[in-house]
Coordinates of N, CA and C in Angstrom, one line a residue:
X1 N 0.8 -1.2 0.0 CA 0.0 0.0 0.0 C 0.9 1.2 0.0
X2 N 0.7 2.2 -1.0 CA 1.6 3.4 -1.1 C 1.0 4.6 -0.3
X3 N 1.8 5.3 0.4 CA 1.3 6.5 1.1 C 1.6 7.8 0.3
X4 N 2.2 7.7 -0.8 CA 2.5 8.9 -1.7 C 1.6 8.8 -2.9
X5 N 1.1 10.1 -3.2 CA 0.2 10.2 -4.4 C 1.0 10.7 -5.6
X6 N 0.8 10.0 -6.7 CA 1.5 10.4 -7.9 C 0.5 11.1 -8.9
X7 N 0.9 12.4 -9.2 CA 0.0 13.1 -10.2 C 0.2 12.6 -11.6
X8 N -0.8 12.6 -12.3 CA -0.7 12.2 -13.7 C -0.3 13.4 -14.5
X9 N 0.2 13.2 -15.7 CA 0.5 14.4 -16.6 C -0.6 15.3 -16.8
X10 N -1.8 14.8 -16.8 CA -3.0 15.7 -17.0 C -3.2 16.6 -15.8
X11 N -2.9 16.0 -14.6 CA -3.0 16.8 -13.4 C -1.9 17.9 -13.3
X12 N -0.7 17.6 -13.8 CA 0.3 18.6 -13.8 C 0.0 19.7 -14.7
X13 N -0.5 19.4 -15.9 CA -0.9 20.4 -16.9 C -1.9 21.3 -16.3
X14 N -2.9 20.7 -15.6 CA -4.0 21.4 -15.0 C -3.4 22.4 -14.0
X15 N -2.5 22.0 -13.2 CA -1.9 22.9 -12.2 C -1.1 24.0 -12.8
X16 N -0.4 23.7 -13.9 CA 0.4 24.7 -14.6 C -0.5 25.8 -15.2
X17 N -1.7 25.4 -15.8 CA -2.6 26.3 -16.4 C -3.2 27.2 -15.3
X18 N -3.5 26.6 -14.2 CA -4.1 27.4 -13.1 C -3.2 28.5 -12.6
X19 N -1.9 28.1 -12.5 CA -0.9 29.0 -12.0 C -0.7 30.2 -13.1
X20 N -0.7 29.8 -14.4 CA -0.5 30.8 -15.4 C -1.7 31.7 -15.5
X21 N -2.9 31.2 -15.3 CA -4.1 32.1 -15.3 C -4.1 33.0 -14.1
X22 N -3.7 32.5 -12.9 CA -3.6 33.3 -11.7 C -2.6 34.4 -11.9
X23 N -1.4 34.1 -12.4 CA -0.3 35.0 -12.7 C -0.8 36.1 -13.6
X24 N -1.4 35.7 -14.7 CA -1.9 36.7 -15.7 C -2.9 37.6 -15.1
X25 N -3.8 37.1 -14.2 CA -4.8 37.9 -13.6 C -4.2 38.9 -12.7
X26 N -3.1 38.5 -11.9 CA -2.4 39.4 -11.0 C -1.8 40.5 -11.8
X27 N -1.1 40.2 -12.9 CA -0.4 41.2 -13.7 C -1.4 42.2 -14.3
X28 N -2.4 41.7 -14.9 CA -3.4 42.5 -15.5 C -4.1 43.4 -14.5
X29 N -4.4 42.8 -13.3 CA -5.0 43.6 -12.3 C -4.1 44.7 -11.7
X30 N -2.8 44.4 -11.7 CA -1.9 45.4 -11.2 C -1.8 46.6 -12.1
X31 N -1.6 46.3 -13.4 CA -1.4 47.4 -14.4 C -2.7 48.1 -14.8
X32 N -3.8 47.4 -14.9 CA -5.1 48.0 -15.4 C -6.1 48.3 -14.3
X33 N -5.9 47.9 -13.1 CA -6.8 48.2 -12.0 C -6.1 49.0 -10.9
X34 N -5.1 48.4 -10.3 CA -4.4 49.0 -9.1 C -3.7 50.3 -9.5
X35 N -2.9 50.3 -10.5 CA -2.1 51.5 -10.9 C -3.0 52.6 -11.3
X36 N -4.0 52.4 -12.2 CA -4.9 53.5 -12.5 C -5.6 54.1 -11.3
X37 N -6.0 53.3 -10.3 CA -6.6 53.8 -9.2 C -5.7 54.6 -8.3
X38 N -4.5 54.1 -8.1 CA -3.5 54.8 -7.2 C -2.9 56.0 -7.8
X39 N -2.8 56.0 -9.1 CA -2.1 57.1 -9.8 C -3.0 58.0 -10.5
X40 N -4.3 57.8 -10.4 CA -5.3 58.7 -11.1 C -5.0 58.7 -12.6
X41 N -4.8 57.5 -13.1 CA -4.4 57.4 -14.5 C -5.4 58.1 -15.4
X42 N -4.9 58.9 -16.3 CA -5.8 59.6 -17.2 C -6.3 60.9 -16.7
X43 N -6.2 61.2 -15.4 CA -6.7 62.4 -14.8 C -5.6 63.4 -14.6
X44 N -5.8 64.6 -15.2 CA -4.8 65.7 -15.2 C -5.5 67.0 -14.7
X45 N -4.6 67.9 -14.2 CA -5.0 69.2 -13.7 C -4.3 70.3 -14.5
X46 N -5.0 71.3 -14.9 CA -4.3 72.4 -15.6 C -3.7 73.3 -14.5
X47 N -2.4 73.5 -14.6 CA -1.6 74.3 -13.7 C -2.1 75.8 -13.7
X48 N -2.5 76.4 -12.6 CA -3.0 77.7 -12.6 C -1.8 78.7 -12.5
X49 N -2.1 80.0 -12.8 CA -1.0 81.0 -12.8 C -0.9 81.5 -11.3
X50 N 0.3 81.3 -10.7 CA 0.5 81.7 -9.4 C 1.5 82.8 -9.2
X51 N 2.2 83.1 -10.3 CA 3.2 84.2 -10.2 C 2.4 85.5 -9.9
X52 N 3.0 86.3 -9.0 CA 2.3 87.6 -8.6 C 1.5 87.4 -7.3
X53 N 1.2 86.1 -7.0 CA 0.5 85.8 -5.7 C 1.5 85.9 -4.5
X54 N 0.9 86.0 -3.3 CA 1.7 86.0 -2.1 C 1.9 84.6 -1.6
X55 N 3.1 84.3 -1.2 CA 3.4 82.9 -0.7 C 2.4 82.5 0.4
X56 N 1.9 83.4 1.2 CA 1.1 83.0 2.3 C -0.3 82.4 1.8
X57 N -0.7 82.8 0.6 CA -1.9 82.3 0.1 C -1.8 81.1 -0.8
X58 N -0.6 80.6 -1.0 CA -0.4 79.5 -1.9 C -0.9 78.2 -1.4
X59 N -0.7 77.9 -0.2 CA -1.0 76.5 0.4 C -2.5 76.2 0.2
X60 N -3.4 77.1 0.7 CA -4.8 76.9 0.6 C -5.3 76.9 -0.9
X61 N -4.7 77.8 -1.7 CA -5.1 78.0 -3.1 C -4.8 76.7 -3.9
X62 N -3.6 76.2 -3.7 CA -3.2 75.0 -4.4 C -3.8 73.7 -3.8
X63 N -4.0 73.7 -2.5 CA -4.6 72.5 -1.9 C -6.0 72.3 -2.4
X64 N -6.7 73.4 -2.7 CA -8.1 73.3 -3.2 C -8.1 72.7 -4.6
X65 N -6.9 72.7 -5.3 CA -6.8 72.2 -6.6 C -5.9 70.9 -6.7
X66 N -5.8 70.3 -5.5 CA -5.0 69.1 -5.4 C -3.6 69.2 -5.9
X67 N -3.0 70.3 -5.6 CA -1.6 70.6 -6.0 C -0.8 71.0 -4.7
X68 N 0.5 71.1 -4.8 CA 1.3 71.5 -3.7 C 2.4 72.4 -4.3
X69 N 3.2 73.0 -3.5 CA 4.3 73.9 -4.0 C 5.6 73.7 -3.1
X70 N 6.7 74.1 -3.7 CA 8.0 74.0 -3.0 C 8.8 75.2 -3.4
X71 N 9.3 76.0 -2.5 CA 10.2 77.1 -2.8 C 11.6 76.6 -3.0
X72 N 12.1 76.8 -4.2 CA 13.5 76.3 -4.5 C 14.4 77.5 -4.8
X73 N 13.9 78.7 -4.7 CA 14.8 79.9 -4.9 C 14.2 81.1 -4.3
X74 N 15.0 82.1 -4.0 CA 14.5 83.4 -3.5 C 15.4 84.5 -4.0
X75 N 14.8 85.6 -4.3 CA 15.6 86.7 -4.8 C 15.1 88.0 -4.2
X76 N 16.1 89.0 -4.0 CA 15.7 90.2 -3.4 C 15.5 91.3 -4.5
X77 N 14.4 92.0 -4.4 CA 14.2 93.2 -5.3 C 13.4 94.2 -4.5
X78 N 14.1 95.4 -4.3 CA 13.5 96.4 -3.5 C 12.2 96.9 -4.0
X79 N 11.9 96.7 -5.3 CA 10.7 97.2 -5.9 C 9.5 96.2 -5.9
X80 N 9.8 95.0 -5.3 CA 8.7 93.9 -5.3 C 8.4 93.6 -3.8
X81 N 7.1 93.4 -3.5 CA 6.6 93.1 -2.2 C 7.2 91.8 -1.7
X82 N 7.7 91.7 -0.5 CA 8.3 90.5 0.0 C 7.3 89.3 0.0
X83 N 7.7 88.1 -0.4 CA 6.8 87.0 -0.4 C 6.1 86.8 -1.7
X84 N 6.3 87.7 -2.7 CA 5.7 87.6 -4.0 C 6.3 86.4 -4.8
X85 N 5.4 85.6 -5.4 CA 5.9 84.5 -6.3 C 6.4 85.1 -7.6
X86 N 7.7 84.9 -7.9 CA 8.3 85.5 -9.1 C 8.3 84.5 -10.3
X87 N 8.5 83.3 -10.1 CA 8.5 82.3 -11.2 C 7.9 81.0 -10.7
X88 N 7.4 80.2 -11.6 CA 6.8 78.9 -11.3 C 7.2 77.9 -12.4
X89 N 7.3 76.6 -11.9 CA 7.6 75.5 -12.8 C 6.9 74.3 -12.3
X90 N 6.0 73.7 -13.0 CA 5.6 73.9 -14.4 C 4.9 75.3 -14.6
X91 N 4.9 75.8 -15.8 CA 4.3 77.0 -16.1 C 2.7 76.9 -16.1
X92 N 2.1 78.1 -16.0 CA 0.6 78.1 -16.0 C 0.1 77.6 -17.4
X93 N -0.9 76.7 -17.3 CA -1.5 76.2 -18.5 C -1.1 74.8 -18.8
X94 N 0.1 74.3 -18.2 CA 0.5 72.9 -18.4 C -0.4 72.0 -17.7
X95 N -0.4 70.7 -18.1 CA -1.3 69.7 -17.5 C -0.4 68.8 -16.7
X96 N -0.8 68.5 -15.4 CA 0.0 67.7 -14.5 C -1.0 66.8 -13.8
X97 N -0.4 65.8 -13.1 CA -1.3 64.9 -12.3 C -1.6 65.5 -10.9
X98 N -2.6 65.0 -10.3 CA -3.0 65.5 -8.9 C -1.8 65.3 -8.0
X99 N -1.6 66.2 -7.0 CA -0.6 66.1 -6.1 C 0.8 66.6 -6.5
X100 N 0.9 67.1 -7.8 CA 2.1 67.5 -8.3 C 2.6 68.8 -7.6
X101 N 3.9 68.8 -7.3 CA 4.5 70.0 -6.7 C 4.9 71.0 -7.7
X102 N 4.5 72.3 -7.5 CA 4.9 73.4 -8.3 C 6.1 74.1 -7.7
X103 N 7.2 74.2 -8.4 CA 8.4 74.8 -7.8 C 8.4 76.3 -8.1
X104 N 8.6 77.1 -7.0 CA 8.4 78.5 -7.2 C 9.7 79.2 -6.6
X105 N 9.9 80.5 -7.1 CA 10.9 81.4 -6.5 C 10.1 82.6 -6.0
X106 N 10.5 83.1 -4.8 CA 9.8 84.2 -4.2 C 10.8 85.3 -3.9
X107 N 10.2 86.5 -3.7 CA 11.0 87.7 -3.3 C 11.3 87.7 -1.9
X108 N 12.5 88.0 -1.5 CA 13.0 88.0 -0.1 C 12.5 89.2 0.6
X109 N 12.3 89.1 2.0 CA 11.9 90.2 2.8 C 13.1 91.1 3.1
X110 N 14.2 90.5 3.4 CA 15.4 91.3 3.7 C 16.5 91.0 2.7
X111 N 17.2 92.1 2.3 CA 18.3 91.9 1.3 C 19.4 91.1 1.8
X112 N 20.0 90.3 1.0 CA 21.2 89.5 1.4 C 22.4 90.3 1.6
X113 N 23.2 89.9 2.5 CA 24.5 90.6 2.8 C 25.6 90.0 2.0
X114 N 26.4 90.9 1.3 CA 27.5 90.5 0.5 C 28.7 91.3 0.9
X115 N 29.8 91.0 0.2 CA 31.1 91.7 0.4 C 31.2 92.8 -0.6
X116 N 31.6 94.0 0.0 CA 31.8 95.1 -0.9 C 32.9 94.9 -1.9
X117 N 32.7 95.1 -3.2 CA 33.8 94.9 -4.1 C 34.8 96.1 -4.1
X118 N 35.9 95.9 -4.7 CA 36.9 96.9 -4.8 C 36.8 97.7 -6.1
X119 N 36.5 99.0 -5.9 CA 36.2 99.8 -7.1 C 37.3 100.8 -7.4
X120 N 38.1 101.1 -6.3 CA 39.1 102.1 -6.5 C 40.3 101.6 -7.4
X121 N 41.0 102.6 -8.0 CA 42.1 102.3 -8.9 C 41.6 101.8 -10.3
X122 N 40.3 101.7 -10.4 CA 39.7 101.3 -11.7 C 38.9 102.4 -12.3
X123 N 38.4 102.3 -13.5 CA 37.7 103.3 -14.2 C 36.3 103.4 -13.6
X124 N 35.6 104.6 -13.8 CA 34.3 104.7 -13.3 C 33.3 103.9 -14.1
X125 N 33.6 103.7 -15.4 CA 32.7 102.8 -16.2 C 32.8 101.4 -15.7
X126 N 34.0 100.9 -15.4 CA 34.1 99.5 -14.8 C 33.5 99.4 -13.5
X127 N 33.6 100.4 -12.6 CA 32.9 100.4 -11.3 C 31.4 100.3 -11.4
X128 N 30.8 101.0 -12.4 CA 29.4 101.0 -12.6 C 28.9 99.6 -13.0
X129 N 29.7 98.9 -13.8 CA 29.4 97.6 -14.3 C 29.5 96.6 -13.1
X130 N 30.5 96.8 -12.3 CA 30.7 95.9 -11.1 C 29.5 96.1 -10.1
X131 N 29.2 97.3 -9.8 CA 28.1 97.6 -8.9 C 26.8 96.9 -9.4
X132 N 26.5 97.0 -10.7 CA 25.3 96.4 -11.2 C 25.3 94.9 -11.1
X133 N 26.5 94.3 -11.3 CA 26.6 92.8 -11.2 C 26.4 92.4 -9.8
X134 N 26.7 93.2 -8.8 CA 26.6 92.9 -7.4 C 25.2 93.3 -6.8
X135 N 24.3 93.8 -7.7 CA 23.0 94.3 -7.3 C 23.1 95.4 -6.3
X136 N 24.1 96.3 -6.5 CA 24.3 97.5 -5.8 C 23.9 98.7 -6.7
X137 N 23.5 99.8 -6.0 CA 23.0 101.0 -6.8 C 24.2 102.0 -7.0
X138 N 24.3 102.5 -8.2 CA 25.3 103.5 -8.5 C 24.7 104.9 -7.9
X139 N 25.4 105.5 -7.0 CA 24.9 106.7 -6.4 C 25.5 107.9 -7.1
X140 N 25.9 108.9 -6.3 CA 26.4 110.2 -6.8 C 27.8 110.0 -7.4
X141 N 28.1 110.6 -8.5 CA 29.5 110.6 -9.0 C 30.0 112.0 -8.8
X142 N 31.0 112.1 -7.9 CA 31.6 113.4 -7.5 C 33.0 113.5 -8.2
X143 N 33.1 114.4 -9.1 CA 34.4 114.6 -9.8 C 35.2 115.6 -9.0
X144 N 36.5 115.2 -8.7 CA 37.4 116.0 -7.9 C 38.7 116.2 -8.7
X145 N 39.4 117.3 -8.4 CA 40.7 117.5 -9.1 C 41.7 116.4 -8.9
X146 N 42.1 115.8 -9.9 CA 43.0 114.7 -9.9 C 43.5 114.3 -11.3
X147 N 44.8 114.1 -11.4 CA 45.3 113.9 -12.8 C 44.8 112.5 -13.4
X148 N 44.3 111.6 -12.5 CA 43.8 110.3 -13.0 C 42.4 110.5 -13.5
X149 N 42.2 110.8 -14.7 CA 40.9 111.1 -15.3 C 40.0 109.9 -15.3
X150 N 38.8 110.1 -14.8 CA 37.8 109.0 -14.7 C 38.2 107.8 -13.9
X151 N 39.2 108.0 -13.0 CA 39.6 106.9 -12.1 C 38.8 107.0 -10.8
X152 N 38.4 105.9 -10.2 CA 37.7 105.9 -9.0 C 38.7 106.1 -7.8
X153 N 38.5 107.2 -7.1 CA 39.5 107.5 -6.0 C 38.9 107.0 -4.6
X154 N 37.6 107.1 -4.5 CA 37.0 106.7 -3.2 C 35.7 106.0 -3.5
X155 N 35.3 105.1 -2.6 CA 33.9 104.5 -2.7 C 33.3 104.8 -1.3
X156 N 32.1 105.3 -1.3 CA 31.4 105.8 -0.1 C 30.0 105.3 0.0
X157 N 29.6 105.1 1.3 CA 28.2 104.8 1.6 C 27.8 105.7 2.7
X158 N 26.7 106.5 2.4 CA 26.2 107.5 3.4 C 27.3 108.5 3.8
X159 N 28.1 108.8 2.8 CA 29.2 109.9 3.1 C 30.4 109.3 3.7
X160 N 30.5 108.0 4.0 CA 31.7 107.5 4.6 C 32.3 106.4 3.7
X161 N 33.7 106.4 3.7 CA 34.3 105.4 2.8 C 34.1 104.0 3.3
X162 N 33.9 103.1 2.4 CA 33.7 101.7 2.7 C 34.8 100.9 2.0
X163 N 35.4 100.1 2.8 CA 36.6 99.3 2.3 C 36.1 98.1 1.5
X164 N 36.9 97.7 0.6 CA 36.6 96.4 -0.1 C 36.6 95.3 0.9
X165 N 35.6 94.4 0.7 CA 35.5 93.2 1.6 C 34.5 93.5 2.8
X166 N 34.2 94.8 3.1 CA 33.2 95.1 4.2 C 31.8 94.5 3.8
X167 N 31.1 94.2 4.8 CA 29.7 93.7 4.6 C 28.8 94.8 4.2
X168 N 28.0 94.5 3.2 CA 27.0 95.5 2.6 C 25.8 94.7 2.1
X169 N 24.6 95.3 2.2 CA 23.4 94.6 1.8 C 23.2 95.0 0.3
X170 N 22.6 94.0 -0.4 CA 22.3 94.3 -1.8 C 21.3 95.4 -1.9
X171 N 21.4 96.2 -2.9 CA 20.5 97.4 -3.1 C 21.0 98.6 -2.4
X172 N 22.1 98.6 -1.8 CA 22.7 99.8 -1.1 C 23.2 100.7 -2.2
X173 N 23.1 102.0 -1.9 CA 23.5 103.1 -2.8 C 25.0 103.3 -2.5
X174 N 25.9 103.3 -3.5 CA 27.3 103.5 -3.4 C 27.7 104.7 -4.2
X175 N 28.2 105.7 -3.5 CA 28.7 107.0 -4.2 C 30.2 106.8 -4.6
X176 N 30.6 107.5 -5.6 CA 31.9 107.4 -6.1 C 32.6 108.7 -6.3
X177 N 33.8 108.8 -5.8 CA 34.6 110.0 -6.0 C 35.6 109.7 -7.2
X178 N 35.5 110.6 -8.2 CA 36.2 110.3 -9.5 C 37.1 111.4 -9.8
X179 N 38.3 111.1 -10.4 CA 39.2 112.1 -10.8 C 38.8 112.8 -12.1
X180 N 38.9 114.1 -12.2 CA 38.5 114.8 -13.3 C 39.6 115.0 -14.4
X181 N 40.8 114.5 -14.1 CA 41.9 114.6 -15.0 C 42.7 115.8 -14.8
X182 N 42.4 116.6 -13.8 CA 43.1 117.8 -13.5 C 43.6 117.8 -12.1
X183 N 44.9 118.1 -11.9 CA 45.4 118.1 -10.5 C 44.9 119.4 -9.8
X184 N 45.0 119.3 -8.5 CA 44.6 120.5 -7.7 C 45.8 121.4 -7.3
X185 N 47.0 121.0 -7.8 CA 48.1 121.8 -7.5 C 48.4 122.8 -8.6
X186 N 48.5 124.0 -8.3 CA 48.8 125.1 -9.3 C 50.2 125.5 -9.3
X187 N 50.8 125.8 -10.4 CA 52.2 126.2 -10.5 C 52.3 127.1 -11.7
X188 N 53.4 127.9 -11.8 CA 53.6 128.8 -12.9 C 53.6 128.1 -14.2
X189 N 53.1 128.7 -15.3 CA 53.1 128.1 -16.6 C 54.6 128.1 -17.1
X190 N 55.1 127.0 -17.5 CA 56.5 126.9 -18.0 C 56.6 127.6 -19.3
X191 N 57.8 128.3 -19.5 CA 58.1 129.0 -20.7 C 58.7 128.1 -21.7
X192 N 58.1 127.8 -22.8 CA 58.6 126.8 -23.8 C 59.1 127.5 -25.0
X193 N 58.9 128.8 -25.2 CA 59.3 129.5 -26.4 C 60.8 129.4 -26.6
X194 N 61.2 129.2 -27.9 CA 62.6 129.0 -28.3 C 63.2 127.7 -27.9
X195 N 62.4 126.9 -27.3 CA 62.9 125.5 -26.9 C 62.5 124.5 -28.0
X196 N 63.4 123.6 -28.3 CA 63.1 122.6 -29.4 C 61.8 121.9 -29.0
X197 N 61.0 121.6 -30.0 CA 59.6 121.0 -29.8 C 59.7 119.7 -29.0
X198 N 60.7 118.9 -29.3 CA 60.7 117.6 -28.6 C 61.1 117.8 -27.1
X199 N 61.9 118.7 -26.8 CA 62.3 119.0 -25.4 C 61.1 119.6 -24.7
X200 N 60.3 120.5 -25.4 CA 59.1 121.1 -24.8 C 58.1 120.1 -24.4
X201 N 57.8 119.1 -25.3 CA 56.8 118.1 -25.0 C 57.3 117.2 -23.9
X202 N 58.6 116.9 -23.8 CA 59.1 116.1 -22.7 C 59.0 116.9 -21.4
X203 N 59.2 118.2 -21.4 CA 59.1 119.0 -20.2 C 57.6 119.0 -19.7
X204 N 56.7 119.2 -20.6 CA 55.3 119.2 -20.3 C 54.8 117.9 -19.6
X205 N 55.2 116.8 -20.2 CA 54.9 115.5 -19.6 C 55.5 115.3 -18.2
X206 N 56.7 115.8 -18.1 CA 57.4 115.7 -16.8 C 56.8 116.5 -15.7
X207 N 56.1 117.6 -16.1 CA 55.4 118.4 -15.1 C 53.9 118.0 -14.9
X208 N 53.5 116.9 -15.5 CA 52.1 116.5 -15.3 C 51.1 117.2 -16.2
X209 N 51.6 117.8 -17.3 CA 50.8 118.6 -18.2 C 50.6 117.7 -19.5
X210 N 49.6 118.1 -20.3 CA 49.3 117.4 -21.5 C 49.6 118.2 -22.7
X211 N 50.2 117.6 -23.7 CA 50.5 118.3 -25.0 C 49.2 118.4 -25.7
X212 N 48.7 119.6 -26.0 CA 47.5 119.8 -26.8 C 47.7 119.8 -28.3
X213 N 47.2 120.8 -29.0 CA 47.4 120.9 -30.4 C 48.8 121.4 -30.7
X214 N 49.4 120.9 -31.8 CA 50.7 121.4 -32.3 C 50.5 122.0 -33.7
X215 N 50.8 123.3 -33.8 CA 50.6 123.9 -35.1 C 51.9 124.3 -35.7
X216 N 52.1 124.0 -37.0 CA 53.4 124.3 -37.7 C 53.2 125.5 -38.6
X217 N 54.2 126.4 -38.6 CA 54.2 127.6 -39.5 C 55.6 127.9 -40.0
X218 N 55.6 128.7 -41.1 CA 56.8 129.0 -41.7 C 57.7 129.9 -40.8
X219 N 59.0 129.5 -40.6 CA 59.9 130.2 -39.7 C 60.0 131.7 -40.1
X220 N 60.0 132.6 -39.2 CA 60.2 134.0 -39.4 C 61.7 134.3 -39.1
X221 N 62.1 135.6 -39.4 CA 63.5 136.0 -39.1 C 63.8 135.7 -37.7
X222 N 64.9 135.0 -37.5 CA 65.4 134.8 -36.1 C 64.9 133.6 -35.5
X223 N 63.9 132.9 -36.1 CA 63.3 131.7 -35.5 C 64.1 130.4 -36.0
X224 N 64.3 129.5 -35.1 CA 65.0 128.3 -35.5 C 64.0 127.2 -35.8
X225 N 64.2 126.6 -36.9 CA 63.3 125.6 -37.4 C 63.2 124.4 -36.3
X226 N 62.0 124.0 -36.0 CA 61.8 122.9 -35.1 C 61.6 123.4 -33.6
X227 N 61.7 124.8 -33.5 CA 61.6 125.3 -32.1 C 60.2 125.9 -31.9
X228 N 59.8 126.0 -30.6 CA 58.5 126.6 -30.2 C 58.6 128.1 -30.3
X229 N 57.6 128.6 -31.1 CA 57.6 130.1 -31.3 C 56.4 130.7 -30.5
X230 N 55.5 129.9 -30.1 CA 54.3 130.4 -29.3 C 53.7 129.3 -28.5
X231 N 53.0 129.6 -27.5 CA 52.4 128.6 -26.6 C 51.1 129.2 -26.1
X232 N 50.1 128.3 -25.8 CA 48.9 128.7 -25.1 C 48.5 127.7 -24.0
X233 N 48.4 128.1 -22.8 CA 48.5 129.5 -22.3 C 49.9 130.0 -22.3
X234 N 50.0 131.3 -22.4 CA 51.3 131.9 -22.4 C 52.0 132.0 -21.0
X235 N 53.3 132.0 -21.0 CA 54.0 132.0 -19.7 C 54.2 133.5 -19.3
X236 N 53.1 134.1 -19.0 CA 53.2 135.5 -18.6 C 53.4 135.6 -17.1
X237 N 53.8 136.8 -16.6 CA 54.0 136.9 -15.1 C 52.7 136.7 -14.4
X238 N 52.8 135.8 -13.4 CA 51.6 135.5 -12.5 C 50.7 134.4 -13.1
X239 N 50.9 134.0 -14.3 CA 50.0 133.0 -14.9 C 50.3 131.6 -14.3
X240 N 49.3 130.9 -13.9 CA 49.4 129.5 -13.3 C 48.6 128.5 -14.1
X241 N 49.0 127.2 -13.8 CA 48.3 126.1 -14.5 C 48.2 124.9 -13.6
X242 N 47.2 124.1 -13.8 CA 47.1 122.9 -12.9 C 47.5 121.7 -13.7
X243 N 47.9 120.7 -12.9 CA 48.3 119.4 -13.5 C 47.2 118.8 -14.3
X244 N 47.6 118.3 -15.4 CA 46.6 117.6 -16.3 C 46.0 118.5 -17.4
X245 N 46.3 119.8 -17.3 CA 45.8 120.7 -18.3 C 46.6 120.7 -19.6
X246 N 45.9 121.2 -20.7 CA 46.5 121.1 -22.0 C 47.3 122.4 -22.3
X247 N 48.4 122.2 -23.0 CA 49.2 123.3 -23.5 C 49.4 123.1 -25.0
X248 N 48.9 124.1 -25.8 CA 49.1 124.1 -27.2 C 50.4 124.7 -27.6
X249 N 51.0 124.3 -28.7 CA 52.3 124.7 -29.2 C 52.2 125.2 -30.6
X250 N 53.0 126.2 -31.0 CA 53.2 126.6 -32.4 C 54.7 126.4 -32.6
X251 N 55.0 125.7 -33.7 CA 56.4 125.3 -34.0 C 56.8 125.8 -35.3
X252 N 58.0 126.3 -35.4 CA 58.5 126.8 -36.7 C 58.9 125.7 -37.6
X253 N 58.5 125.7 -38.8 CA 58.9 124.6 -39.8 C 57.7 123.9 -40.3
X254 N 58.0 122.9 -41.1 CA 56.9 122.0 -41.6 C 56.6 120.8 -40.7
X255 N 55.4 120.4 -40.8 CA 55.0 119.2 -40.0 C 55.8 118.0 -40.5
X256 N 56.3 117.2 -39.6 CA 57.1 116.0 -40.0 C 56.2 115.0 -40.7
X257 N 56.7 114.4 -41.7 CA 56.0 113.4 -42.4 C 55.9 112.1 -41.6
X258 N 54.7 111.6 -41.4 CA 54.5 110.4 -40.6 C 54.8 109.2 -41.4
X259 N 55.5 108.3 -40.8 CA 55.9 107.0 -41.4 C 54.7 106.2 -41.7
X260 N 54.6 105.6 -42.9 CA 53.5 104.7 -43.2 C 53.7 103.3 -42.6
X261 N 52.7 102.9 -41.8 CA 52.8 101.6 -41.1 C 52.6 100.4 -42.1

């Protein structure tokens, strides 16, 4: 008498078919019944426009529409009310599933603190570009006597100098003290008449003056060709000049022919 049951081939085939049908039912049920129910398959929501809204109103507004939000960026702008939604992703009008998060950027209440850039020793044009890139405001440009024309001599906030690297909030107004190209030191006008033109120009540069226009004329009696016969301003008694100013020269002789490059 045997205590073990032997299945016939027909029984085995029957069991295999039952398992296959059960497996197929589970797979079909998962993809066509369970997933559509849990993921709201085929159901979409049109994303509303939320830019311009206040962040405090977002949660209730989006919750009523089965949506959520997440702040992933913030920017300071003195002209925009703090907490205002500046950008959103996805954009308004796009279709998404229920529960989708909308990523937003909002305006900050307080301006961020940054390090003051170094503007001195550079040009005023370059300083203006740097201030703009740092979200700082270009304030008053005060031109002062200095031979460094258009060079930034001082950077100030509220009338006081501010050093490079000092803490400053974005949106702060920064005033600049700029050289006007003229020194504040006055001295007698040098007498260049009867001096060779090349020596005269060297003397002017050495005294911090600029060579202005050079006019050439036919030599008169007693005039040496290539020498200065007149200057403007003239070196009269008591006449003074400041560093950086121009001095025009009249030279006896013909203008030198420039070499062709």
